[in-house]
Amino acid sequence: MHRKLKLPEKICPVCQRPFRWRRKWRNHWDQVIYCSKRCRGNRSDAIKSQD
């Protein structure tokens, strides 16, 4: 059985790709915004491109 199909998802505001809940985020999933460290580092580029 595939349990991973029922995990919550969010959309990364930088790369616009969906990412799923991970065990390391279990205590602070509500605060997770970016899918990776790379996207967190590129967040200012995404803000500039929206203008």
GROMACS .gro file of N, CA and C in nm:
model
  153
    1MET      N    1   0.084  -0.119   0.000
    1MET     CA    2   0.000   0.000   0.000
    1MET      C    3   0.088   0.124   0.000
    2HIS      N    4   0.048   0.226  -0.074
    2HIS     CA    5   0.125   0.349  -0.084
    2HIS      C    6   0.070   0.455   0.011
    3ARG      N    7   0.132   0.468   0.126
    3ARG     CA    8   0.087   0.567   0.223
    3ARG      C    9   0.126   0.708   0.181
    4LYS      N   10   0.233   0.723   0.105
    4LYS     CA   11   0.284   0.854   0.069
    4LYS      C   12   0.187   0.934  -0.017
    5LEU      N   13   0.093   0.870  -0.081
    5LEU     CA   14  -0.002   0.941  -0.164
    5LEU      C   15  -0.095   1.030  -0.083
    6LYS      N   16  -0.109   1.003   0.046
    6LYS     CA   17  -0.201   1.079   0.130
    6LYS      C   18  -0.131   1.190   0.209
    7LEU      N   19  -0.004   1.216   0.184
    7LEU     CA   20   0.068   1.319   0.256
    7LEU      C   21   0.026   1.458   0.208
    8PRO      N   22   0.023   1.555   0.299
    8PRO     CA   23  -0.014   1.690   0.258
    8PRO      C   24   0.089   1.751   0.163
    9GLU      N   25   0.041   1.839   0.077
    9GLU     CA   26   0.129   1.905  -0.021
    9GLU      C   27   0.116   2.055  -0.011
   10LYS      N   28   0.222   2.124  -0.053
   10LYS     CA   29   0.222   2.269  -0.067
   10LYS      C   30   0.289   2.301  -0.200
   11ILE      N   31   0.269   2.425  -0.247
   11ILE     CA   32   0.334   2.472  -0.368
   11ILE      C   33   0.445   2.569  -0.329
   12CYS      N   34   0.564   2.546  -0.378
   12CYS     CA   35   0.677   2.634  -0.349
   12CYS      C   36   0.657   2.766  -0.425
   13PRO      N   37   0.666   2.880  -0.356
   13PRO     CA   38   0.645   3.008  -0.424
   13PRO      C   39   0.756   3.047  -0.520
   14VAL      N   40   0.872   2.981  -0.511
   14VAL     CA   41   0.985   3.014  -0.598
   14VAL      C   42   0.981   2.933  -0.727
   15CYS      N   43   0.976   2.801  -0.715
   15CYS     CA   44   0.983   2.715  -0.834
   15CYS      C   45   0.844   2.672  -0.883
   16GLN      N   46   0.740   2.703  -0.806
   16GLN     CA   47   0.601   2.670  -0.841
   16GLN      C   48   0.575   2.520  -0.854
   17ARG      N   49   0.656   2.440  -0.790
   17ARG     CA   50   0.638   2.294  -0.792
   17ARG      C   51   0.579   2.248  -0.659
   18PRO      N   52   0.498   2.142  -0.664
   18PRO     CA   53   0.444   2.089  -0.538
   18PRO      C   54   0.550   2.010  -0.462
   19PHE      N   55   0.543   2.018  -0.331
   19PHE     CA   56   0.630   1.934  -0.248
   19PHE      C   57   0.548   1.878  -0.134
   20ARG      N   58   0.586   1.759  -0.090
   20ARG     CA   59   0.510   1.687   0.012
   20ARG      C   60   0.574   1.697   0.149
   21TRP      N   61   0.492   1.672   0.248
   21TRP     CA   62   0.533   1.667   0.387
   21TRP      C   63   0.649   1.570   0.404
   22ARG      N   64   0.743   1.609   0.490
   22ARG     CA   65   0.855   1.520   0.523
   22ARG      C   66   0.862   1.504   0.674
   23ARG      N   67   0.915   1.393   0.717
   23ARG     CA   68   0.924   1.365   0.860
   23ARG      C   69   1.001   1.473   0.935
   24LYS      N   70   1.106   1.527   0.873
   24LYS     CA   71   1.186   1.629   0.941
   24LYS      C   72   1.108   1.759   0.963
   25TRP      N   73   0.997   1.778   0.890
   25TRP     CA   74   0.914   1.897   0.905
   25TRP      C   75   0.794   1.872   0.995
   26ARG      N   76   0.782   1.758   1.058
   26ARG     CA   77   0.660   1.721   1.130
   26ARG      C   78   0.623   1.818   1.241
   27ASN      N   79   0.721   1.878   1.306
   27ASN     CA   80   0.691   1.968   1.418
   27ASN      C   81   0.664   2.112   1.375
   28HIS      N   82   0.695   2.146   1.250
   28HIS     CA   83   0.675   2.284   1.206
   28HIS      C   84   0.628   2.293   1.060
   29TRP      N   85   0.544   2.202   1.018
   29TRP     CA   86   0.492   2.200   0.880
   29TRP      C   87   0.421   2.330   0.844
   30ASP      N   88   0.354   2.391   0.940
   30ASP     CA   89   0.281   2.515   0.914
   30ASP      C   90   0.375   2.629   0.876
   31GLN      N   91   0.500   2.625   0.923
   31GLN     CA   92   0.596   2.731   0.893
   31GLN      C   93   0.679   2.703   0.768
   32VAL      N   94   0.672   2.582   0.714
   32VAL     CA   95   0.751   2.548   0.596
   32VAL      C   96   0.690   2.618   0.474
   33ILE      N   97   0.775   2.693   0.402
   33ILE     CA   98   0.728   2.768   0.285
   33ILE      C   99   0.795   2.720   0.158
   34TYR      N  100   0.925   2.693   0.165
   34TYR     CA  101   1.003   2.658   0.047
   34TYR      C  102   1.033   2.509   0.044
   35CYS      N  103   1.048   2.455  -0.076
   35CYS     CA  104   1.070   2.311  -0.091
   35CYS      C  105   1.214   2.270  -0.062
   36SER      N  106   1.307   2.366  -0.070
   36SER     CA  107   1.448   2.331  -0.052
   36SER      C  108   1.529   2.452  -0.009
   37LYS      N  109   1.652   2.427   0.031
   37LYS     CA  110   1.744   2.536   0.066
   37LYS      C  111   1.774   2.621  -0.057
   38ARG      N  112   1.779   2.559  -0.171
   38ARG     CA  113   1.805   2.632  -0.295
   38ARG      C  114   1.695   2.735  -0.322
   39CYS      N  115   1.570   2.694  -0.308
   39CYS     CA  116   1.459   2.786  -0.330
   39CYS      C  117   1.455   2.894  -0.222
   40ARG      N  118   1.489   2.859  -0.100
   40ARG     CA  119   1.494   2.959   0.006
   40ARG      C  120   1.598   3.065  -0.028
   41GLY      N  121   1.710   3.024  -0.085
   41GLY     CA  122   1.816   3.118  -0.124
   41GLY      C  123   1.778   3.202  -0.244
   42ASN      N  124   1.689   3.150  -0.330
   42ASN     CA  125   1.647   3.222  -0.450
   42ASN      C  126   1.516   3.298  -0.432
   43ARG      N  127   1.469   3.311  -0.310
   43ARG     CA  128   1.339   3.374  -0.287
   43ARG      C  129   1.335   3.519  -0.332
   44SER      N  130   1.445   3.592  -0.323
   44SER     CA  131   1.445   3.731  -0.367
   44SER      C  132   1.431   3.740  -0.520
   45ASP      N  133   1.485   3.642  -0.593
   45ASP     CA  134   1.471   3.640  -0.738
   45ASP      C  135   1.325   3.622  -0.779
   46ALA      N  136   1.252   3.540  -0.705
   46ALA     CA  137   1.111   3.516  -0.737
   46ALA      C  138   1.029   3.642  -0.711
   47ILE      N  139   1.061   3.714  -0.608
   47ILE     CA  140   0.989   3.837  -0.576
   47ILE      C  141   1.014   3.941  -0.686
   48LYS      N  142   1.137   3.953  -0.732
   48LYS     CA  143   1.172   4.049  -0.838
   48LYS      C  144   1.102   4.016  -0.969
   49SER      N  145   1.092   3.887  -1.002
   49SER     CA  146   1.031   3.847  -1.129
   49SER      C  147   0.880   3.870  -1.131
   50GLN      N  148   0.816   3.881  -1.015
   50GLN     CA  149   0.673   3.905  -1.009
   50GLN      C  150   0.638   4.049  -1.038
   51ASP      N  151   0.731   4.142  -1.021
   51ASP     CA  152   0.706   4.285  -1.045
   51ASP      C  153   0.698   4.320  -1.190
   0.00000   0.00000   0.00000
